PDB file of C-alpha atoms in Angstrom:
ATOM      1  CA  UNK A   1     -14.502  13.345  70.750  1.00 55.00           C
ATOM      2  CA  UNK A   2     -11.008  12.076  69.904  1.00 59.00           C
ATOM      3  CA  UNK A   3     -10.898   8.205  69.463  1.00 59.00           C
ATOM      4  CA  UNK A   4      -7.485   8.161  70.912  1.00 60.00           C
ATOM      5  CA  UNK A   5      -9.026   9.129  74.562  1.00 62.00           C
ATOM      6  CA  UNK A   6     -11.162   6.168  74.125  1.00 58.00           C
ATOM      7  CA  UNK A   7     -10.048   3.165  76.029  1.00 62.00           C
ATOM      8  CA  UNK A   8      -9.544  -0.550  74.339  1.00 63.00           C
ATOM      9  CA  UNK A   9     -11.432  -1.833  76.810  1.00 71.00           C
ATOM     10  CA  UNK A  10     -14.048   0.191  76.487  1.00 81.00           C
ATOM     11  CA  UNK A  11     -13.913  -0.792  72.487  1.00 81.00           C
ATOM     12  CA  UNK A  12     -13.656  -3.970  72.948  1.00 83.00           C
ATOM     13  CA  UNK A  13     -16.781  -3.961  74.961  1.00 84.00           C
ATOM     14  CA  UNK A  14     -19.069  -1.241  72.838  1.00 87.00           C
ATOM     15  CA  UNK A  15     -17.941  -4.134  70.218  1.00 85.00           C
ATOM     16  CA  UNK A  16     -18.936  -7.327  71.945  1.00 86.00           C
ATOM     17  CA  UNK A  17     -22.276  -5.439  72.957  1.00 86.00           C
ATOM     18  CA  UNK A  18     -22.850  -4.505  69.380  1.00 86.00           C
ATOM     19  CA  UNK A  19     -21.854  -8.378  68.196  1.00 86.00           C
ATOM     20  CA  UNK A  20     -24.029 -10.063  70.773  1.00 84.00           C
ATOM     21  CA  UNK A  21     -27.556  -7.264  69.830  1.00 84.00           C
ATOM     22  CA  UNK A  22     -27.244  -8.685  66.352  1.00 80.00           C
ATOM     23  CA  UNK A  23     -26.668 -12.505  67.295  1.00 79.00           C
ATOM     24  CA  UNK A  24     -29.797 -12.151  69.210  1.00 77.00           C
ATOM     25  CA  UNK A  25     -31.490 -10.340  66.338  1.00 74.00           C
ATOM     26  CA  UNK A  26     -31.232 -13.319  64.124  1.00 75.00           C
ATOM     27  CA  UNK A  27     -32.141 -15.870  66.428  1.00 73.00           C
ATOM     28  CA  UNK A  28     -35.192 -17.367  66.124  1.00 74.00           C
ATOM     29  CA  UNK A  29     -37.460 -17.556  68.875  1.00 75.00           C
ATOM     30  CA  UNK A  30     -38.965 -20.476  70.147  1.00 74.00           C
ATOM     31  CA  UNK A  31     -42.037 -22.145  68.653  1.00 76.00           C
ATOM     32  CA  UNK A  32     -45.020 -22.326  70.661  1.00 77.00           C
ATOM     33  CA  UNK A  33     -46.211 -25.733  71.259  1.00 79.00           C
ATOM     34  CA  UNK A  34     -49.936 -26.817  71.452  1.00 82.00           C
ATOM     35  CA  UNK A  35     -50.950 -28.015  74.808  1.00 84.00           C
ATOM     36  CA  UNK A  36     -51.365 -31.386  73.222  1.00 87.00           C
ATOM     37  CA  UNK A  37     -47.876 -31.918  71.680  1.00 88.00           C
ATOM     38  CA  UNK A  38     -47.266 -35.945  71.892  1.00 90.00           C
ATOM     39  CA  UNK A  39     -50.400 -36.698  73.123  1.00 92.00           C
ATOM     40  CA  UNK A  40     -51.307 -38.559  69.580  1.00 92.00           C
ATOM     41  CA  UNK A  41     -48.239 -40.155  69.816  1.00 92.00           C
ATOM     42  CA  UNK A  42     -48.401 -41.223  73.314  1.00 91.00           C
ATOM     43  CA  UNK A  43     -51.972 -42.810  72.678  1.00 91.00           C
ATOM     44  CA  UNK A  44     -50.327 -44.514  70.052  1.00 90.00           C
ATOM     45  CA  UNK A  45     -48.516 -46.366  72.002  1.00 90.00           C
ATOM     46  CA  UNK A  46     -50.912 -46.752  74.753  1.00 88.00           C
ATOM     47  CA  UNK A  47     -53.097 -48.709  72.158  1.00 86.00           C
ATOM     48  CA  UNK A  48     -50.174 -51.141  70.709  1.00 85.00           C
ATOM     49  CA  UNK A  49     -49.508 -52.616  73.987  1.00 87.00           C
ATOM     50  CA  UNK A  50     -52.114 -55.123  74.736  1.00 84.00           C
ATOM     51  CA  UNK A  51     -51.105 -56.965  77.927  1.00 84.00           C
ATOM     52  CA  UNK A  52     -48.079 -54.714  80.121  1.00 83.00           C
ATOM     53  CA  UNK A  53     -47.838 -57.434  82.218  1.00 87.00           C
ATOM     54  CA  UNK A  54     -47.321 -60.518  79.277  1.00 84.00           C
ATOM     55  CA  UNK A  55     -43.563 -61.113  80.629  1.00 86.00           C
ATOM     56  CA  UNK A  56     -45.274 -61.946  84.139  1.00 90.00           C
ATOM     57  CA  UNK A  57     -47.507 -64.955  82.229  1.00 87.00           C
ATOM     58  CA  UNK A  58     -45.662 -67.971  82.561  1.00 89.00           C
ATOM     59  CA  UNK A  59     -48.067 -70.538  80.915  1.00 87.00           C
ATOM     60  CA  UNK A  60     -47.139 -72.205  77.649  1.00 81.00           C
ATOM     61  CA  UNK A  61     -48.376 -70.934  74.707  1.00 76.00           C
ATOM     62  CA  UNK A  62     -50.664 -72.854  72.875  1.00 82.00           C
ATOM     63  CA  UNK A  63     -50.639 -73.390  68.971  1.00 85.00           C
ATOM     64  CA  UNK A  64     -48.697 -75.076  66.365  1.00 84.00           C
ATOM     65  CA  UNK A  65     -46.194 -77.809  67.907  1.00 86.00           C
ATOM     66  CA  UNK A  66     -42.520 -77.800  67.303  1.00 88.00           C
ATOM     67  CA  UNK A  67     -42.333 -79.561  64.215  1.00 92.00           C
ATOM     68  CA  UNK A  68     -45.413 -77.913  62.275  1.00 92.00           C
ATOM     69  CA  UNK A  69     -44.156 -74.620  62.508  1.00 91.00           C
ATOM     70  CA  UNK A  70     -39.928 -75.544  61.524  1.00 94.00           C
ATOM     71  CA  UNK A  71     -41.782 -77.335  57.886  1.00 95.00           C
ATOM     72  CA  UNK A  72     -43.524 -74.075  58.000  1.00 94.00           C
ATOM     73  CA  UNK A  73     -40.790 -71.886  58.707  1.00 94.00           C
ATOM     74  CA  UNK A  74     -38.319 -73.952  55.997  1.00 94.00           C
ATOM     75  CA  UNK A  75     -40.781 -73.554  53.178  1.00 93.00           C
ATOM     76  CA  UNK A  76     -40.983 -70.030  53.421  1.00 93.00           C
ATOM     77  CA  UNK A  77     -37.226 -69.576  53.766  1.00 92.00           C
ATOM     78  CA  UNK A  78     -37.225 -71.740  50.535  1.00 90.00           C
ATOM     79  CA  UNK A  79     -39.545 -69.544  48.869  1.00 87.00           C
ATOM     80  CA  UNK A  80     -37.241 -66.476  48.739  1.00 86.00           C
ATOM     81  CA  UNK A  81     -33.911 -68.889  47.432  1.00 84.00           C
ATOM     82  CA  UNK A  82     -35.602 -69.313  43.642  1.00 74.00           C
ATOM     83  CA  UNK A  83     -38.154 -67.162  42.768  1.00 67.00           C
ATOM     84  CA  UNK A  84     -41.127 -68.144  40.284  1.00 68.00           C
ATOM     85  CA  UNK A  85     -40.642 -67.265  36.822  1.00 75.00           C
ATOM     86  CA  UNK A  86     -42.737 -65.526  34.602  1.00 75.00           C
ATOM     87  CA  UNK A  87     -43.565 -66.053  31.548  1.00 71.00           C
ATOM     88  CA  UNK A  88     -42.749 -64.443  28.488  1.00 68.00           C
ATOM     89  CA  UNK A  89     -44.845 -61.272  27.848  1.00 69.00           C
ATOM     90  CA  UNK A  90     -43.550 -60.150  24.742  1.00 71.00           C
ATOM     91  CA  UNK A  91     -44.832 -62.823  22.967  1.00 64.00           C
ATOM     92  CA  UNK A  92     -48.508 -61.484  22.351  1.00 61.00           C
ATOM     93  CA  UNK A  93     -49.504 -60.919  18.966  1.00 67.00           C
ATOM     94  CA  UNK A  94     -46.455 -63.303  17.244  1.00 61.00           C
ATOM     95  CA  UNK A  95     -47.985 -66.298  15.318  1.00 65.00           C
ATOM     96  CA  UNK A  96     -46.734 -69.538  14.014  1.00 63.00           C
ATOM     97  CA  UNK A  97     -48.164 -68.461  10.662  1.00 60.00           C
ATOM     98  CA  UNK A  98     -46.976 -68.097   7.281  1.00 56.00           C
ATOM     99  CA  UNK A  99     -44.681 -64.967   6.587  1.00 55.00           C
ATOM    100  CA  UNK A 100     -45.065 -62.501   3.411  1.00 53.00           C
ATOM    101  CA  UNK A 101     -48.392 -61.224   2.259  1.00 53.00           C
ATOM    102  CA  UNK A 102     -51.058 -63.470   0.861  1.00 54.00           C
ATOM    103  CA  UNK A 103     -53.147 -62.919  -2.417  1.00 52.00           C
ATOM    104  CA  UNK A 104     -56.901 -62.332  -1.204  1.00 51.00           C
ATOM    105  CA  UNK A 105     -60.065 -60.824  -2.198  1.00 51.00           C
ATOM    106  CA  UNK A 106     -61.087 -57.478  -0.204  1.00 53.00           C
ATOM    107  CA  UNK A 107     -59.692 -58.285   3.497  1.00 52.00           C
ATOM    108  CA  UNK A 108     -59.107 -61.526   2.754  1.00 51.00           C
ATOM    109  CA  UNK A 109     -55.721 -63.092   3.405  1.00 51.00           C
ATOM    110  CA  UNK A 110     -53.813 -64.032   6.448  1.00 52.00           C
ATOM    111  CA  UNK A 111     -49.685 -62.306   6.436  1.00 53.00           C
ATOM    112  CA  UNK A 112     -47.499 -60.736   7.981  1.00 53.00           C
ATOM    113  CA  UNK A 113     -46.398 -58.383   5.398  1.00 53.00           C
ATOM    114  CA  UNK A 114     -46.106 -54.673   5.548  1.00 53.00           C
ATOM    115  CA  UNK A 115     -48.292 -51.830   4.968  1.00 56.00           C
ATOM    116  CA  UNK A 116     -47.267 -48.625   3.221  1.00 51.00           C
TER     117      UNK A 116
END
């Protein structure tokens, strides 16, 4: 058959037919969810909400008064402007001690000298 008989729409289409059968052949298809997808989730959040109907409770709430819990409040909001320091820990093992090697019997002595 003699591709000049052919029509361009016809080519056009055999083409876009072709284009869309291997778009679809690399799709990938739809994972299958378990019945209970969300449920964990969902009972989740069922068991975080204690009261649903808190914003309908109008009485006071009873606890610290006003001023107990601002002292409170400003000493931890002082606590984070200067933290405590820590002391030195590369200090262990340094002595106030003599320096240089001391003549002893057998392991007698107290220096600091070096070993070779």
């Amino acid at each position: 058959m003699d591709t000049s008989t052919i029509k361009p729409v016809s080519l056009k289409l055999i083409l876009s037919v072709l284009l869309a059968t291997a778009a679809a052949g690399c799709a990938t298809p739809t994972p299958k969810m378990d019945d209970n997808f969300g449920s964990a989730v969902n009972a989740a959040k069922a068991a975080q909400i204690i009261n649903p109907d808190a914003s309908l409770n109008t009485d006071p709430v009873a606890g610290l008064d006003g001023q107990a819990a601002d002292a409170a409040m400003s000493r931890y909001h002082r606590s984070f402007v200067q933290p405590a320091t820590t002391p030195n820990v590369f200090n262990i093992g340094v002595s106030s001690g003599a320096s240089g090697m001391t003549s002893g019997g057998a392991g007698g002595g107290s220096g600091g000298g070096s070993y070779r």
